Steps between C-alpha positions, in 0.01 A plus 500: 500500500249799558530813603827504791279808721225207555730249594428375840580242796203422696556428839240349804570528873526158673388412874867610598472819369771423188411593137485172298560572098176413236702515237571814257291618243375799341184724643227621314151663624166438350145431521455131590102359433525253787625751805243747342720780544915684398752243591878427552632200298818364445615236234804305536779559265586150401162379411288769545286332797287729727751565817196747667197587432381771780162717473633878606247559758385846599595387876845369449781665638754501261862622578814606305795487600828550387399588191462219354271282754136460569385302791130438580273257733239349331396252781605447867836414553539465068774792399583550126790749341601529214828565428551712121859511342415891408410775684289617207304175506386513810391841477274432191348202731443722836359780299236199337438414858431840608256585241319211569529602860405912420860535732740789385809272361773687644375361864670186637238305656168556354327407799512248831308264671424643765114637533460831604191706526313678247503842729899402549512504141348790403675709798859329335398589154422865549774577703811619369812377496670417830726747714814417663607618800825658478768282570646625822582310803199687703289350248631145531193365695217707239689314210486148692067516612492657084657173357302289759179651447552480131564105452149378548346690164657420191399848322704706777755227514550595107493873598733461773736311270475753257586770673785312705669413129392857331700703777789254579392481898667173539857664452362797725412211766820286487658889571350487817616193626827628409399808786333243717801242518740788566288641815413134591109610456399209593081557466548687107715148446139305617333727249720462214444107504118533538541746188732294307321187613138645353707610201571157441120403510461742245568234266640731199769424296622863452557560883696190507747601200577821694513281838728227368692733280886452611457854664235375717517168599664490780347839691170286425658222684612718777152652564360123523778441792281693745204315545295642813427132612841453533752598806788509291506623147645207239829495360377437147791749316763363748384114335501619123811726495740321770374149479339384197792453232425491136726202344515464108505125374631714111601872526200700415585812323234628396403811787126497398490100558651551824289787604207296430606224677591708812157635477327151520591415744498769742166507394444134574656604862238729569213303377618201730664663784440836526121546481288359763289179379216629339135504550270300248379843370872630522627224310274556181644834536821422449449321176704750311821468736476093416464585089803723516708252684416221261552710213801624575622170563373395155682781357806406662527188345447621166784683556734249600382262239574739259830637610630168534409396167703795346773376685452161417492611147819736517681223638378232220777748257779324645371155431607239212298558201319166566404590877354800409311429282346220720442773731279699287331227345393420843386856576270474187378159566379667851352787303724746551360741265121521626660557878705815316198658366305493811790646712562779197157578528571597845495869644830415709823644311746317646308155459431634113863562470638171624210343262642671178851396620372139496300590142884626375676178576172272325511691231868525443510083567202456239309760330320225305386342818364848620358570142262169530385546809336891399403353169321193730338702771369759223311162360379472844377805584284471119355235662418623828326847394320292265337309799450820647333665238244251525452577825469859474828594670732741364903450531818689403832262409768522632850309356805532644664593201242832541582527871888570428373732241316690760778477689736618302244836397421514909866533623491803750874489520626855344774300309296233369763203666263258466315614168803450325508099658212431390529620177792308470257208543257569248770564247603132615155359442410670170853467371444226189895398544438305794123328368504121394318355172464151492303278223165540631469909619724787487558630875550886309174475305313449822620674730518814302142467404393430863737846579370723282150400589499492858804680610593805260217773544628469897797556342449791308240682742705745665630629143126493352394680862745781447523568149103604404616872437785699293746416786546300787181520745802397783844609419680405875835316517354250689212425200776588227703262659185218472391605139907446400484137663146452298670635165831276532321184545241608205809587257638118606113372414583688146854337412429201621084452474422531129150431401343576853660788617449661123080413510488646869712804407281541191121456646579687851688788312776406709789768388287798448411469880896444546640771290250752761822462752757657248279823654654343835711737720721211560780451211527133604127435466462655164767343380383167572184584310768584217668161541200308445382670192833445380497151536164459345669689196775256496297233400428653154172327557251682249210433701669699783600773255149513374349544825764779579438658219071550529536586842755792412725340793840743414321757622611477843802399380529852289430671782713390710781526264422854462425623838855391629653731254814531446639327772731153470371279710368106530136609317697710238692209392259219558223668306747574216620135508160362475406725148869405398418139542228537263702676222760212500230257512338634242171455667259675219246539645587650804767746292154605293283570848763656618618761241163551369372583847778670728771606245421852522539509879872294493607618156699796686723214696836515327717408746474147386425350161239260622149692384661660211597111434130373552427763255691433257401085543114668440550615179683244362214300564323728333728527240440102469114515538504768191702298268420156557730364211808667624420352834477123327772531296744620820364165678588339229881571468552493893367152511674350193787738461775241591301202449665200380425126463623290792659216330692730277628733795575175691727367194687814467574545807654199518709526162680889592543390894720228321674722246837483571606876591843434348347499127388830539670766392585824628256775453203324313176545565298166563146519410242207613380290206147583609588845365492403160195447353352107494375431176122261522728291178825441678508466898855336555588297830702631739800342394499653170462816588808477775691376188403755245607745773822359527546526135329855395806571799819365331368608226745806302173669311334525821410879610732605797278627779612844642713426835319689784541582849231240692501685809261791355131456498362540186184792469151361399528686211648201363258288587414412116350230324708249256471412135448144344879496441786315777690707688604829355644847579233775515551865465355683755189693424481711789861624460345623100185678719763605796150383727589593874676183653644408176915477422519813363293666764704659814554318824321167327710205545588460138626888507901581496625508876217337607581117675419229223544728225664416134793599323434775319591401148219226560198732589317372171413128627442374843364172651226350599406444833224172522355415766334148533516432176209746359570906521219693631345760238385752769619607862253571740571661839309239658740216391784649675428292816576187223753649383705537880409144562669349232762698507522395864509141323786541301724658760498120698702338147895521490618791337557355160171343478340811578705622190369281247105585609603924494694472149 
């Protein structure tokens, strides 16, 4: 589809004075060769066939009314309108016509068919504008001959018009048939109706809003009772208020759909039994009375349709699975979706509203089904600008995945009510959870490349609109509010959208323009903006990190940070999470941007450990980038420090779980045969080595292991490497060098008093703890986390089994 402001119904006038529909298209002006001269055409929608082709003649009396109709004549008893679904698209079209025409556009009419006189014309012209009597019952009669004497020339019928709707004198006039009713005036009654009556051949759509408005209505109806042919006024009130009974087939609810259908027809009263028959020059005055009436009745039906659709659909929730979706298969088959984006396109709220109710319960039923229709009609509209390109005509599309975009960043509602629906629905739509892949196509690879092609810079507009400067150009709730709604479905495009969302973010400088609102007066806003550069970190992604990192994007962050002080609050402790997730992740490079760029400002922060922490992470990369071997060889002995082989893990394993417990006795110390060195020259089975245990054991020469207290953890300190020998007592070197942490060092756990502590008269020797089989030769601080987990390991075995691995 093109452009929605151009879309338009044409409608002719048949020999009974109905509208018959053309067909609806979309309106476009141009030079056309053949008419030799700036014409009106319109294509049809479904195949692009001409629908009207009209020459705007400098003669033509165009109309507009409503807002968005135009009505013209081109030959005798041959009426055209054109009805446009936007106001704004039938302005763009009368202001063509009236520059073709040298007419002022913010006129109604641009002229009439009438003939006048050139010396009429010139005395009209260079007149001014037209004075009203003052509206007094004296005056009555002067306002009457006024009206009458203005009706035959169309210039002072527009300047009587004008000045009737510029000073409200029809509410002044219905005043004084308040006065006249009261003091049964019966000749200022007469004058009223031949007012009232000339009003009426006015033919402009602006008096008749303020006439047919619910205020007025009926004191219009009341003037039109006193016709001076008649004896008797009519009873016309008496009829609508006492005896004509409004019966509803389905409760209507809706008070605007009722007010409107109220209006109709007291309108369709007066045109049928209220005014007097007209006159063939009357009647082609009264050619805006017969557009409102139809259009309103058009309207109504929209309305109806609509509403009872949303019911329709509301009720379909409490059907089986099966019947339902019947239901909405049948809705699509009838195209369902097109008829949507016409009525969103609508200026009507309520009709918009029961639309994107309808939209909610398609989407929610099938967001696949919803997804291939936008990704179809996008294909479509390719084709059709194509077609218009070679033909010279411009167009604008329009998808309806944009329209509840524009919908969603148009919501006048100070809460944002039904924003936060439809964002809901996009969320639905881009959300890869819900997206099919079958053999042939990937629904998620298409649609998402269709979305961010067509659909995301309407997306992001508001955020690029307001964020040009330092700080927000806008900073209201009501646009903090929008940008929040923008930023929460961008930070879902970022966890769930990978490759995408990261090349859009990327090429449009996406975050710097977000982190502008953490200058936001709004907390919630700016911490939003936060949340989404948090997430981005999250992803560890380095391309991300790069791009943060050239573009200098903690800046804001900084700032922030330090312009809310000292106060502990949601920013404070978000902002210090985020550079605390990056010390634990030992994200490098981002720990290097950061503490060679902002350290001076947040080295002062001691109340937590976390930029000291990144600081410390910095120079142990540093540390590691200056000696490079150091580096290798800790890599080395974290990866393979308690590497074994498999098979030989696997056998053991199996041997001590089967070790009788019985056979061993009381205080020794069992050390895995993988402690003892394997010699290349004599690698015994399994077996064998179970059985040389079981002898080296019984044996009498055997060294007794010292008996100690397995509920003490032993310090690293005795983390030390084995000789080529079996199993044998060592004397503890540390206790010799009294190193800090060693037995004979206070409050270790080898020192007297301390739990897990020895006899004193065996200080000299101690065992070994082994752990996996190997012993580590040096303890880092980083290995600590290793350490905990296999600790954590050990504590699910029974108690004695946790025994033999400690001894």
């Amino acid at each position: 589809m093109t452009d929605t402001r151009r879309r338009v119904k044409v409608y002719t006038l048949n020999e009974d004075r109905q509208w018959d529909d053309r067909g609806t298209g979309h309106v476009s002006s141009g030079y056309v060769e053949r008419l030799k001269g700036m014409s009106l055409l319109v294509r049809a929608e479904s195949d692009g066939s001409l629908l009207l082709e009209s020459k705007i003649n400098p003669n033509t009396a165009y109309q507009k009314q409503q807002d968005t109709l135009i009505v013209w004549s081109e030959a005798e008893n041959y009426d055209l309108a054109l009805s446009f679904q936007e106001k704004a698209g039938c302005d763009e079209i009368w202001e063509k016509i009236c520059q073709v025409q040298g007419k002022d556009p913010s006129v109604d009419i641009t002229q009439d068919l009438v003939d006048e006189s050139e010396e009429e014309r010139f005395d009209d012209m260079s007149s001014p504008g037209l004075e009203l009597p003052s509206c007094e019952l004296s005056r009555l009669e002067e306002i009457a001959e006024l009206v009458a004497s203005s009706l035959p020339s169309p210039l002072r019928r527009e300047k009587l018009a004008l000045a009737l709707e510029n000073e409200g004198y029809i509410k002044k006039l219905l005043e004084l048939f308040h006065v006249c009713e009261d003091l049964e005036n019966i000749e200022g009654l007469h004058h009223l109706y031949e007012i009232i009556k000339g009003i009426f051949l006015l033919n402009r759509t602006a008096l008749f809003e303020v006439m047919f408005s619910e205020e007025c209505i009926m004191d219009v109806i009341g003037c039109l009772e006193y016709d001076p042919a008649l004896s008797q006024p009519r009873k016309h009130r008496e009829f609508l208020t006492k005896t004509a009974k409004f019966k509803e087939v389905i409760p209507i609810s809706d008070p605007e759909l009722k007010q409107k259908i109220h209006q109709t027809y007291r309108v369709q009263y007066i045109q049928d039994m209220v005014l007097p028959t007209p006159s063939v020059f009357e009647e082609n005055m009264l050619s805006t009375l017969h557009s409102f009436i139809f259009f309103n009745k058009v309207e109504i039906v929209g309305m109806l349709q609509v509403n009872f659709l949303k019911e329709f659909c509301a009720f379909s929730q409490t059907l089986q699975p099966q019947n339902r979706d019947a239901f909405f298969k049948t809705l699509s088959n009838m195209g369902i979706l097109p008829a949507l984006e016409v009525i969103l396109g609508m200026d009507d709220t309520q009709v918009r509203s029961a639309a994107t109710d309808i939209f909610s319960y398609l989407v929610e039923y099938n967001p696949s089904m919803v997804r291939e229709f936008v990704m179809q009609e996008a294909q479509q509209n390719d084709d059709v600008s194509k077609k218009l390109t070679e033909q010279k005509i411009t167009s604008k599309d329009i998808l309806l995945i944009n329209l509840i975009i524009e919908h969603m960043i148009c919501d006048t509602d100070p809460e944002l009510g039904g924003a936060v629906q439809l964002m809901g629905l996009l969320r639905t739509l881009v959300d890869p959870e819900n997206m099919l892949a079958t053999a042939n196509k990937t629904e998620k690879t298409e649609f998402l490349g269709f979305f961010y092609k067509h659909c995301m810079h309407v997306l992001t507009a508001p955020l690029l609109a307001n964020t040009t400067e330092d700080k927000p150009s806008k900073d209201d709730f009501q646009t903090a509010q929008l940008l929040a709604l923008v930023l929460e479905l961008l930070t879902f495009c970022v966890e769930h959208h990978t490759y995408h969302i990261k090349n859009y973010i990327i090429n449009k400088d996406i975050l710097r323009r977000v982190l502008v609102l953490m200058a936001s007066k709004h907390a919630f806003l700016a911490l939003c903006a936060l949340r989404f550069k948090r997430k981005i970190i999250g992803l560890k992604d380095e391309f991300y990190n790069r791009y943060i990192m050239k573009s200098f994007l903690f800046e804001p962050v900084v700032k922030a940070f330090l312009n809310n002080g000292s106060r502990y609050n949601l920013m404070n402790s978000a902002i210090i999470e985020m550079f605390e997730f990056i010390r634990v992740e030992d994200i490098k490079s981002l720990t290097a941007h950061v503490i060679e760029n902002y350290w001076k400002a947040l080295e002062d922060v001691d109340y937590v450990q976390t930029f000291k922490g990144l600081k410390l992470r910095f120079e142990q990369q540093r540390e590691r980038q200056d000696n490079p071997k150091l580096d290798s060889m800790r890599s080395i002995l974290r990866n393979h420090r308690y590497r074994r082989d498999a098979r030989t893990l696997e056998d053991e394993e199996e041997m001590w779980f089967n070790t009788d417990e019985d056979d061993m006795e009381d205080g020794e110390a069992v050390v895995s045969p993988s402690d003892k060195t394997k010699n290349d020259d004599d690698i015994m089975d399994p077996i064998s080595k179970f059985m040389e245990r079981k002898k080296l054991k019984e044996s009498e020469e055997k060294e007794v292991l010292l008996k100690t207290n397995l509920s003490g953890r032993q310090s690293p300190s005795f983390k030390l490497s084995l000789s080529s020998g079996t199993k044998t007592n060592l004397t503890s070197q540390a206790s010799a060098t009294n190193l800090p942490g060693s037995p004979g060092s206070p409050g270790s756990p080898g020192s007297p008093g301390s739990p897990g502590s020895v006899p004193k008269n065996t200080s000299q020797t101690a065992a070994i703890t082994t752990k996996g089989g190997l012993v580590g030769l040096v303890d880092y601080p980083d290995d600590d986390e290793d350490d905990d987990e296999d600790e954590d390991k050990e504590d699910t075995l029974p108690l004695s089994k946790k025994a033999k691995f400690d001894s």
